[in-house]
PDB file of C-alpha atoms and ligand atoms in Angstrom:
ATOM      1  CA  UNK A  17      30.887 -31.549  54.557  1.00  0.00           C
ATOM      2  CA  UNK A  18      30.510 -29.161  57.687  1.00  0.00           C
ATOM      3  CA  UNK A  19      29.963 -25.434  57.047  1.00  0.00           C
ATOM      4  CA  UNK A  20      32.842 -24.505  57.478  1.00  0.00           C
ATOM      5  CA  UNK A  21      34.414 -26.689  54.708  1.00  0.00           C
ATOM      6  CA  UNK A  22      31.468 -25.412  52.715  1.00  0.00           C
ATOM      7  CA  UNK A  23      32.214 -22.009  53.265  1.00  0.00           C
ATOM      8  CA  UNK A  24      35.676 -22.185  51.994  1.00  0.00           C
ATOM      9  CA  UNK A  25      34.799 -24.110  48.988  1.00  0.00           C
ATOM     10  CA  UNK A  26      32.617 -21.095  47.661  1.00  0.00           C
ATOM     11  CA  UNK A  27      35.326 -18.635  48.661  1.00  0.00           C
ATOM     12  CA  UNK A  28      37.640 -20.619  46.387  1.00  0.00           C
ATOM     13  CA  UNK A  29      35.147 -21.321  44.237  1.00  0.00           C
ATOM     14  CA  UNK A  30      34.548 -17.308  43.784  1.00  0.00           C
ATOM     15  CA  UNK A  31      38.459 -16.496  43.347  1.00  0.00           C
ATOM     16  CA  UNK A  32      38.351 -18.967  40.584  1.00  0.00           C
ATOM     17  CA  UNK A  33      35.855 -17.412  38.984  1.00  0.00           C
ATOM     18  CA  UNK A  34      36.984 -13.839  39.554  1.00  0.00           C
ATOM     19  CA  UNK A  35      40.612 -14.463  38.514  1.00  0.00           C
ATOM     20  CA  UNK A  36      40.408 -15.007  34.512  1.00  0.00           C
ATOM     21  CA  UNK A  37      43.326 -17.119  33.376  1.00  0.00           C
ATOM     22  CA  UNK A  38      44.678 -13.734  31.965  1.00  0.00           C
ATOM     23  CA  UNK A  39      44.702 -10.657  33.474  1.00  0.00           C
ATOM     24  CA  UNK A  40      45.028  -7.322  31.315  1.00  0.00           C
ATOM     25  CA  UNK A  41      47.915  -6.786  29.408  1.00  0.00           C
ATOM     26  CA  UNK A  42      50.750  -4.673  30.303  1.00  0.00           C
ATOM     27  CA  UNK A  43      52.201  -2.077  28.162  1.00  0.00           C
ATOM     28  CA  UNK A  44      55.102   0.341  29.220  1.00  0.00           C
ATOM     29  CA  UNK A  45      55.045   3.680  27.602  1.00  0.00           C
ATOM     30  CA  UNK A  46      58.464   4.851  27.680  1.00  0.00           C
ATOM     31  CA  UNK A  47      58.886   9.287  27.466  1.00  0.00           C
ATOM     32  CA  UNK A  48      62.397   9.714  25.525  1.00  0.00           C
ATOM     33  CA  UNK A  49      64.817  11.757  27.379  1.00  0.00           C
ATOM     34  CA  UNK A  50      66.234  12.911  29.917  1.00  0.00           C
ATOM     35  CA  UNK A  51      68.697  10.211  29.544  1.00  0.00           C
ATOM     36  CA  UNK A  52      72.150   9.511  31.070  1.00  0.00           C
ATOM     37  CA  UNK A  53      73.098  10.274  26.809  1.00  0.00           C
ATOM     38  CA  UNK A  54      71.237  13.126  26.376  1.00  0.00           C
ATOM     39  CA  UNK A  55      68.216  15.631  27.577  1.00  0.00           C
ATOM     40  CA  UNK A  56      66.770  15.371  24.036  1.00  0.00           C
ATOM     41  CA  UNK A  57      66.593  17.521  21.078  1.00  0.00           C
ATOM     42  CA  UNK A  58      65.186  20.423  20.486  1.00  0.00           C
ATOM     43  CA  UNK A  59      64.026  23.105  18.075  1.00  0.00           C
ATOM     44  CA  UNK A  60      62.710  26.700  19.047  1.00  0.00           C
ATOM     45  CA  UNK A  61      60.787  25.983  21.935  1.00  0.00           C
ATOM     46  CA  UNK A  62      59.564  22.834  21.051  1.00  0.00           C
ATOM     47  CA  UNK A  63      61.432  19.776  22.944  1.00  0.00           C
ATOM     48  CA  UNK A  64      61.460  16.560  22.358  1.00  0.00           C
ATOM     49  CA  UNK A  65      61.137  16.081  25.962  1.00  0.00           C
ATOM     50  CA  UNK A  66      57.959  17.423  26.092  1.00  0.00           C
ATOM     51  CA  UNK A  67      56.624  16.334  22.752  1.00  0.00           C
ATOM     52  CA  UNK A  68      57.442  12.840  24.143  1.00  0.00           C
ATOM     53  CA  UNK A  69      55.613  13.494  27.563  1.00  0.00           C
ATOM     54  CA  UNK A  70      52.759  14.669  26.265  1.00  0.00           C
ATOM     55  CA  UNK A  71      51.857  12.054  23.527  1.00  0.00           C
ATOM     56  CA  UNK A  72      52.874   9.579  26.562  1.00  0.00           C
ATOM     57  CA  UNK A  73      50.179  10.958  28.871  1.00  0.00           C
ATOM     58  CA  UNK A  74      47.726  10.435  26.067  1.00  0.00           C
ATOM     59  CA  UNK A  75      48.867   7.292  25.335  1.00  0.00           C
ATOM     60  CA  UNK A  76      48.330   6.066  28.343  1.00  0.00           C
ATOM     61  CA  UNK A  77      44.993   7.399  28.685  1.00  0.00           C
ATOM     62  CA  UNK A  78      43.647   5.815  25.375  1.00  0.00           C
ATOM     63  CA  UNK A  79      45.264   2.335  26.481  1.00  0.00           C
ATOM     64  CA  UNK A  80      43.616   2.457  30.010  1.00  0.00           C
ATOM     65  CA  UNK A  81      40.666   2.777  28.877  1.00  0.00           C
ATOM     66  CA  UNK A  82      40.977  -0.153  26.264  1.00  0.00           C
ATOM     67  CA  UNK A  83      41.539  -2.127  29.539  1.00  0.00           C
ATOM     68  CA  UNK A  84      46.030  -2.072  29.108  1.00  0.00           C
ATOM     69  CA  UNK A  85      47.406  -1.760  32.411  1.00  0.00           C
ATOM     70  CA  UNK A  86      50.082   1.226  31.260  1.00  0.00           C
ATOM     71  CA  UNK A  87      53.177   1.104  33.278  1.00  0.00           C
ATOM     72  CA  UNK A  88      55.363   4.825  32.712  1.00  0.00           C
ATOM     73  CA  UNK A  89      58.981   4.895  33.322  1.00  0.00           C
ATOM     74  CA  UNK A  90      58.838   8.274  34.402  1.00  0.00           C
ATOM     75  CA  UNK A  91      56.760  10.100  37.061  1.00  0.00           C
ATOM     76  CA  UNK A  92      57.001  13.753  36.126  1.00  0.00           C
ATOM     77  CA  UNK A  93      59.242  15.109  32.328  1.00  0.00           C
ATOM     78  CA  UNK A  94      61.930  16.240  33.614  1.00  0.00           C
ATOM     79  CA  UNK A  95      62.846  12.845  35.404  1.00  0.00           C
ATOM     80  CA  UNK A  96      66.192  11.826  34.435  1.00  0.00           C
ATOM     81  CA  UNK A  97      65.504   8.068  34.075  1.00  0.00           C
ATOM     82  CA  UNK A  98      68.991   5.879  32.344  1.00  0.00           C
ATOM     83  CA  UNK A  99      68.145   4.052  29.371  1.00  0.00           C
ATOM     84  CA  UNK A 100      69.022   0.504  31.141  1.00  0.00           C
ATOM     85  CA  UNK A 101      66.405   1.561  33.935  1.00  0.00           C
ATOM     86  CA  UNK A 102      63.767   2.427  31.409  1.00  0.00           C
ATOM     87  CA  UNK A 103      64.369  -1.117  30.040  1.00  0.00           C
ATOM     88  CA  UNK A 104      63.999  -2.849  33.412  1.00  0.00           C
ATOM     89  CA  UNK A 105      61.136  -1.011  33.890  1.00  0.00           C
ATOM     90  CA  UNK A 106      59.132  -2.915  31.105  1.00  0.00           C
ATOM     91  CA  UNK A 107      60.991  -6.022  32.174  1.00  0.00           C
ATOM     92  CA  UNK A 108      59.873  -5.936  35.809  1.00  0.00           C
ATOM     93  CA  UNK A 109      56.763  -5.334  34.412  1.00  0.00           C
ATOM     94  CA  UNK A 110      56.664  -8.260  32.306  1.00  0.00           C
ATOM     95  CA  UNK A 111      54.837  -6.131  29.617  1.00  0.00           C
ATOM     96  CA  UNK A 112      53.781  -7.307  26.500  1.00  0.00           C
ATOM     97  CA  UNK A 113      55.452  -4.305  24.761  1.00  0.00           C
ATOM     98  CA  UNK A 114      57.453  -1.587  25.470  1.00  0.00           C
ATOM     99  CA  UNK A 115      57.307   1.793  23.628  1.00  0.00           C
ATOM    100  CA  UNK A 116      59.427   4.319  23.391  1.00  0.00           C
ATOM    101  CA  UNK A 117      58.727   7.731  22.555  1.00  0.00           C
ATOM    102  CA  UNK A 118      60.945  10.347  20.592  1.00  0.00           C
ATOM    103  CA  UNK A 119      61.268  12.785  17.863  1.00  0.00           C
ATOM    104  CA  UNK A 120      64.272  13.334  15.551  1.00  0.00           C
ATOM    105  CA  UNK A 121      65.868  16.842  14.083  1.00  0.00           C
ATOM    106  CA  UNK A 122      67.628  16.317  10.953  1.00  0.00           C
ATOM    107  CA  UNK A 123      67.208  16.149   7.249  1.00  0.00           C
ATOM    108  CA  UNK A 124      64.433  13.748   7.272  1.00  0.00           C
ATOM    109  CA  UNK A 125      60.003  14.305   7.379  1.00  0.00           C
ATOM    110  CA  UNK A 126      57.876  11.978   9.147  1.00  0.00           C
ATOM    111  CA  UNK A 127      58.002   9.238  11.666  1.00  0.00           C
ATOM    112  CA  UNK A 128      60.289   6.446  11.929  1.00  0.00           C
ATOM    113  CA  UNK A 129      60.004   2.620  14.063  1.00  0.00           C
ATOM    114  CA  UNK A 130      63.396   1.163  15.288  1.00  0.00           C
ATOM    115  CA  UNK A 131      63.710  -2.348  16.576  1.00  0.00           C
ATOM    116  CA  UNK A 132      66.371  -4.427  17.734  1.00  0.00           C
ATOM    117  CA  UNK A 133      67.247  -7.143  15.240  1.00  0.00           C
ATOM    118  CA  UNK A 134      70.133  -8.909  17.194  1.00  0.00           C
ATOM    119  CA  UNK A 135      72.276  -8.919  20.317  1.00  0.00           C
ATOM    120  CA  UNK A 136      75.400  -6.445  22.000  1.00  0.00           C
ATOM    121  CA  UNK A 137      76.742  -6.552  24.952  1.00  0.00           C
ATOM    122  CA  UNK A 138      76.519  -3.713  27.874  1.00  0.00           C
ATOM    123  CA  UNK A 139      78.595  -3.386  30.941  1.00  0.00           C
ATOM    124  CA  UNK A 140      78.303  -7.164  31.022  1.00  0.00           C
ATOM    125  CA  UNK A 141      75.010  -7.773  29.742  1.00  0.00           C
ATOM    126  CA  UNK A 142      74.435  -9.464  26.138  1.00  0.00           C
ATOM    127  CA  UNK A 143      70.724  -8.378  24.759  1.00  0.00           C
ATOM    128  CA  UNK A 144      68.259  -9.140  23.543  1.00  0.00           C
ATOM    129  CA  UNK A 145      67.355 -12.418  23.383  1.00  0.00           C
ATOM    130  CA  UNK A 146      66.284 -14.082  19.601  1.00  0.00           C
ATOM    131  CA  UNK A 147      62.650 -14.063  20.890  1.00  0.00           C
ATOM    132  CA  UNK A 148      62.983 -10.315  22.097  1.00  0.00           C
ATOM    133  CA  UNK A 149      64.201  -9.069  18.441  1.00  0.00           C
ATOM    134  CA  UNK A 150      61.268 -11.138  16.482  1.00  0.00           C
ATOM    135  CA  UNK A 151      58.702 -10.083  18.983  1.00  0.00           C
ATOM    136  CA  UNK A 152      60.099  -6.218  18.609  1.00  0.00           C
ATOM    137  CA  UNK A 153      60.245  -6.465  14.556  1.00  0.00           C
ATOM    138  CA  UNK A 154      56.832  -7.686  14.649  1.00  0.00           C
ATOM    139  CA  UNK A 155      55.773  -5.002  17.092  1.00  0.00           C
ATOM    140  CA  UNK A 156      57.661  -2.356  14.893  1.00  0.00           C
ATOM    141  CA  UNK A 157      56.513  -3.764  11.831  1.00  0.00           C
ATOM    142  CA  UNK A 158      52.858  -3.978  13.317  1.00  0.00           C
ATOM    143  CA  UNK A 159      52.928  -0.157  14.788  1.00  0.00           C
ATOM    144  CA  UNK A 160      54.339   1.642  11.117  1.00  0.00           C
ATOM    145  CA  UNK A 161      51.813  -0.144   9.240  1.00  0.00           C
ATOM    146  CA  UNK A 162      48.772   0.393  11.601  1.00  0.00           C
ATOM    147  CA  UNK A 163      49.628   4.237  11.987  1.00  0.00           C
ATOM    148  CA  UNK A 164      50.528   4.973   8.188  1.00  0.00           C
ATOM    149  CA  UNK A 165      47.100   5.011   6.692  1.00  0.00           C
ATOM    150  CA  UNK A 166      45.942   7.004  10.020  1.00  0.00           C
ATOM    151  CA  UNK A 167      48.697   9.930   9.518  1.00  0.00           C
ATOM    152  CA  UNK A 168      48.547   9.952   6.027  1.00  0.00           C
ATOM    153  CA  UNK A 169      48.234  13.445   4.873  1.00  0.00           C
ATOM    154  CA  UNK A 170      50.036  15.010   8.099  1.00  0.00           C
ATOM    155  CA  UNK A 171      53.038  12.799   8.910  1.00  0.00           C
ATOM    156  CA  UNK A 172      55.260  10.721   6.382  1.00  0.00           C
ATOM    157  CA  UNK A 173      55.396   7.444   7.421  1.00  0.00           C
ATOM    158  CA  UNK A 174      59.210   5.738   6.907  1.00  0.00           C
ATOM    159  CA  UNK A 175      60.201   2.553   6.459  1.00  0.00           C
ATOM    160  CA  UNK A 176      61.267   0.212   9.509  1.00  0.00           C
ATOM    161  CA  UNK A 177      64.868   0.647  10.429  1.00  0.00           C
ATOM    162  CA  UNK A 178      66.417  -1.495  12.656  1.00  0.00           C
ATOM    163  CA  UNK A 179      68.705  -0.003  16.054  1.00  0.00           C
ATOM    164  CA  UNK A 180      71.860  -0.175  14.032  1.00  0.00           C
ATOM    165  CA  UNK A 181      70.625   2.926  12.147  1.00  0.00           C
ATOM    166  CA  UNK A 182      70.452   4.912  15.283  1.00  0.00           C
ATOM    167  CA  UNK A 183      73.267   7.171  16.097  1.00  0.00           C
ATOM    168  CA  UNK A 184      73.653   5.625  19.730  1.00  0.00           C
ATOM    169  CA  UNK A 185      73.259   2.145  18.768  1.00  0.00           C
ATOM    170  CA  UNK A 186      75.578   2.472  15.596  1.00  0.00           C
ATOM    171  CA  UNK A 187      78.212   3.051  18.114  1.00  0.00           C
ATOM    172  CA  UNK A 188      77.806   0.073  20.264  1.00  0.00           C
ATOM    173  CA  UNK A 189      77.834  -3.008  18.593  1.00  0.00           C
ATOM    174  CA  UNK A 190      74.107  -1.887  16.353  1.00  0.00           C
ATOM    175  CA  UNK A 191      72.183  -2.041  19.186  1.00  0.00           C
ATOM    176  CA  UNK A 192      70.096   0.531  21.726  1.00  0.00           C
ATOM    177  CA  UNK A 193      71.331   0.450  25.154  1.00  0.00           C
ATOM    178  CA  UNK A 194      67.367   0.219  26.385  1.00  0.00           C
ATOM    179  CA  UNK A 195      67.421  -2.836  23.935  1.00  0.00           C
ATOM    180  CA  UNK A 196      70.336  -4.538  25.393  1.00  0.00           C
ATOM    181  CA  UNK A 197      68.441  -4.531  28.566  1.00  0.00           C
ATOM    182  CA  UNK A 198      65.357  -5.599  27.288  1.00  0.00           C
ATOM    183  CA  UNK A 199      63.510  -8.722  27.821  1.00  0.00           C
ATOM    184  CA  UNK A 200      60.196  -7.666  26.527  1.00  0.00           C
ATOM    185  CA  UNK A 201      59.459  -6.469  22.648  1.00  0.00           C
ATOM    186  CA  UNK A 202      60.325  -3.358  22.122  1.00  0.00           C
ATOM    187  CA  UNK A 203      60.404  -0.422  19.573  1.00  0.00           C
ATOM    188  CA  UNK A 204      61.597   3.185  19.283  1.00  0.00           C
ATOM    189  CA  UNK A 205      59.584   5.875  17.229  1.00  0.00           C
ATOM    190  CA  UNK A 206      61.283   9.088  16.177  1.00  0.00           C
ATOM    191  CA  UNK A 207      57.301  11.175  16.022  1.00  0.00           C
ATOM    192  CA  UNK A 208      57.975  13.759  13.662  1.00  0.00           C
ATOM    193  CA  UNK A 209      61.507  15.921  12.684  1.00  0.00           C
ATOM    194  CA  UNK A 210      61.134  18.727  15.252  1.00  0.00           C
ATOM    195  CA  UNK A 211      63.165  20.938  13.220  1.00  0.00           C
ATOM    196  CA  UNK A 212      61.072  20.549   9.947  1.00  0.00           C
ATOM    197  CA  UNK A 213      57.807  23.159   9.785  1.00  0.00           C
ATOM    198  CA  UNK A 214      55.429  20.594   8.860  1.00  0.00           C
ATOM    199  CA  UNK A 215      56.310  18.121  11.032  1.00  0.00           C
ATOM    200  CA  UNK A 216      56.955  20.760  14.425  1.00  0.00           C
ATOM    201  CA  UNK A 217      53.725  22.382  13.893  1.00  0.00           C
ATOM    202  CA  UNK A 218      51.618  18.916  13.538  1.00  0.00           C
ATOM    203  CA  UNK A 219      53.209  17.952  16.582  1.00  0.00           C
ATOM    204  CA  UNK A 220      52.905  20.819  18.099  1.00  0.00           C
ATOM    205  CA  UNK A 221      49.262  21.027  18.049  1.00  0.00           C
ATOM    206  CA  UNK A 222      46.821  19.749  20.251  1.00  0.00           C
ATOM    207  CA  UNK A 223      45.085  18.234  17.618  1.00  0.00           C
ATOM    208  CA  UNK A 224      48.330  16.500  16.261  1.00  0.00           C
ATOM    209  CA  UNK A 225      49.566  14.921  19.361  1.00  0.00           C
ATOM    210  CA  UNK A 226      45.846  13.927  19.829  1.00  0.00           C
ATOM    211  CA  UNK A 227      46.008  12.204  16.582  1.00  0.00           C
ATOM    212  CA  UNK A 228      49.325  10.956  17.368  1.00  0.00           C
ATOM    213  CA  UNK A 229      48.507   8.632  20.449  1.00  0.00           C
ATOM    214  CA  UNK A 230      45.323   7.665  18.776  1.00  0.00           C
ATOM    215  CA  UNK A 231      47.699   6.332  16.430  1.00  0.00           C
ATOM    216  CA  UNK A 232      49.968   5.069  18.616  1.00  0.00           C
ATOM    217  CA  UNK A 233      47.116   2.943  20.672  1.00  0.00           C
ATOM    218  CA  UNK A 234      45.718   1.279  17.556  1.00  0.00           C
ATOM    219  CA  UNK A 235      48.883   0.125  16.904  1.00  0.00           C
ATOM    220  CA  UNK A 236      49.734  -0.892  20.205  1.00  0.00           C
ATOM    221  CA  UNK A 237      45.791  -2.949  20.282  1.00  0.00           C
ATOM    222  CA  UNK A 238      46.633  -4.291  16.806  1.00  0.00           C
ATOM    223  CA  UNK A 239      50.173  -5.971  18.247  1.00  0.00           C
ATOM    224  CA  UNK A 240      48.482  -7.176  21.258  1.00  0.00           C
ATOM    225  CA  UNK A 241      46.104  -8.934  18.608  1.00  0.00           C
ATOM    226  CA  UNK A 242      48.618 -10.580  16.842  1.00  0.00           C
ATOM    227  CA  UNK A 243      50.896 -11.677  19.676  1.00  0.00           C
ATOM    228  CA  UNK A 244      51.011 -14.456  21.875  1.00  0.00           C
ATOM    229  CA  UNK A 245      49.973 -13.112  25.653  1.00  0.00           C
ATOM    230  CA  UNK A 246      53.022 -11.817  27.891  1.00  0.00           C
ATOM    231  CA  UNK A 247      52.924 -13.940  29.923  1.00  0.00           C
ATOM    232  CA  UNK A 248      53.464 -16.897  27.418  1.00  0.00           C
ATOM    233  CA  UNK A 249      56.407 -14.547  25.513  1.00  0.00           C
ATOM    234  CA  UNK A 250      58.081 -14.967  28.971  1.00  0.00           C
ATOM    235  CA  UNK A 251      57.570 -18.130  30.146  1.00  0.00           C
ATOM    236  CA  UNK A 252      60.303 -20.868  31.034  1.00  0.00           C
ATOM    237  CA  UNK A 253      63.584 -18.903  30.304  1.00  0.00           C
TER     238      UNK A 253
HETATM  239 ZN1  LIG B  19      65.466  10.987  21.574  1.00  0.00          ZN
END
């Protein structure tokens, strides 16, 4: 073997060695709002919008340094980002979950997962895919019970409900129009009831939201525990 041959054996021998058969897992943290349906709710001066932002931005934070790669699918909070772009987001990411942030207003306390349990169709598309909806009720399953026990006392945690509960995807066929796009595992929380005291001022806090996407990352760590790698979830298709 001349040098040169030698040389380019250890270069390929050191990009062997430096490229682990799995790189970091991808996560997209998905701010609710603004929307093509809506620019979120609101109560007072709290927003959802911001609630949503802010929790992401911590979220991300936690996750990055638990070695996630954290993909956003907005730049700034008042980007106006359609629900079918938020889900291609995740999907051109090929992320091992997507997560999508939001907080209700209504009669309700607490926090609440959505997943997709089965198909609709959207302008042409039919989603998700069988694997999608297992993968997000696992994921949704996996994110209420790893948060419960570490919001117990501040937020009420509620059981898993599936799109079709969802104003929005009650009216199209039971499904979320960023689930219909999806071809990654996703699931929607509603954080807290913005216009319930309790739940606004826990949110509101620093401390709260703190707590919040402390929450939100053990869950997130605890899925990517239990779950085959992306890159396996999306393999021949
Ligand atoms: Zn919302």
């Amino acid at each position: 073997m001349n040098s040169f041959k030698m040389l380019i054996g250890v270069v390929l021998l050191a990009l062997a060695i430096s490229s682990p058969l799995h790189a970091a897992p991808v996560v997209c943290v998905d701010p609710g709002h603004p929307s093509e349906i809506s620019a979120g709710a609101s109560a007072g001066r709290l927003t959802e919008r911001h609630l949503a932002w802010v929790v992401a931005l911590k979220l991300k934070a936690i996750l990055s340094s638990r070695g996630v790669s954290v993909v956003m699918t907005k730049t700034r909070e008042r980007e106006l980002v359609t629900n079918r772009h938020r889900a291609e987001i995740a999907n051109a990411a090929g992320a091992a979950a997507m997560i999508r942030l939001h907080c209700d207003a209504g009669a309700g306390r607490g926090f609440t997962w959505y997943y997709p349990d089965h198909a609709a169709t959207k302008d042409g598309v039919t989603g998700p895919p069988p694997d999608v909806c297992e993968h997000s009720r696992l994921l949704a399953a996996t994110m209420r019970e790893t948060m419960t026990p570490l919001l117990a006392g501040h937020l009420a945690s509620n059981p898993v409900k599936t799109d079709a509960a969802t104003h929005v995807g009650a009216g199209q066929g039971g499904v979320l129009t960023g689930s219909i796009f999806a071809r990654v595992p996703t699931a929607l929380i509603e954080m807290c009831f913005l216009n319930q005291r309790g739940d606004a001022a826990y949110l509101a806090s620093e401390a709260g939201q703190n707590e919040m996407a402390s929450a939100l990352a053990a869950g997130v760590m605890a899925y990517l525990a239990r779950t085959p790698r992306s890159e396996d979830l999306n393999g021949p298709r």
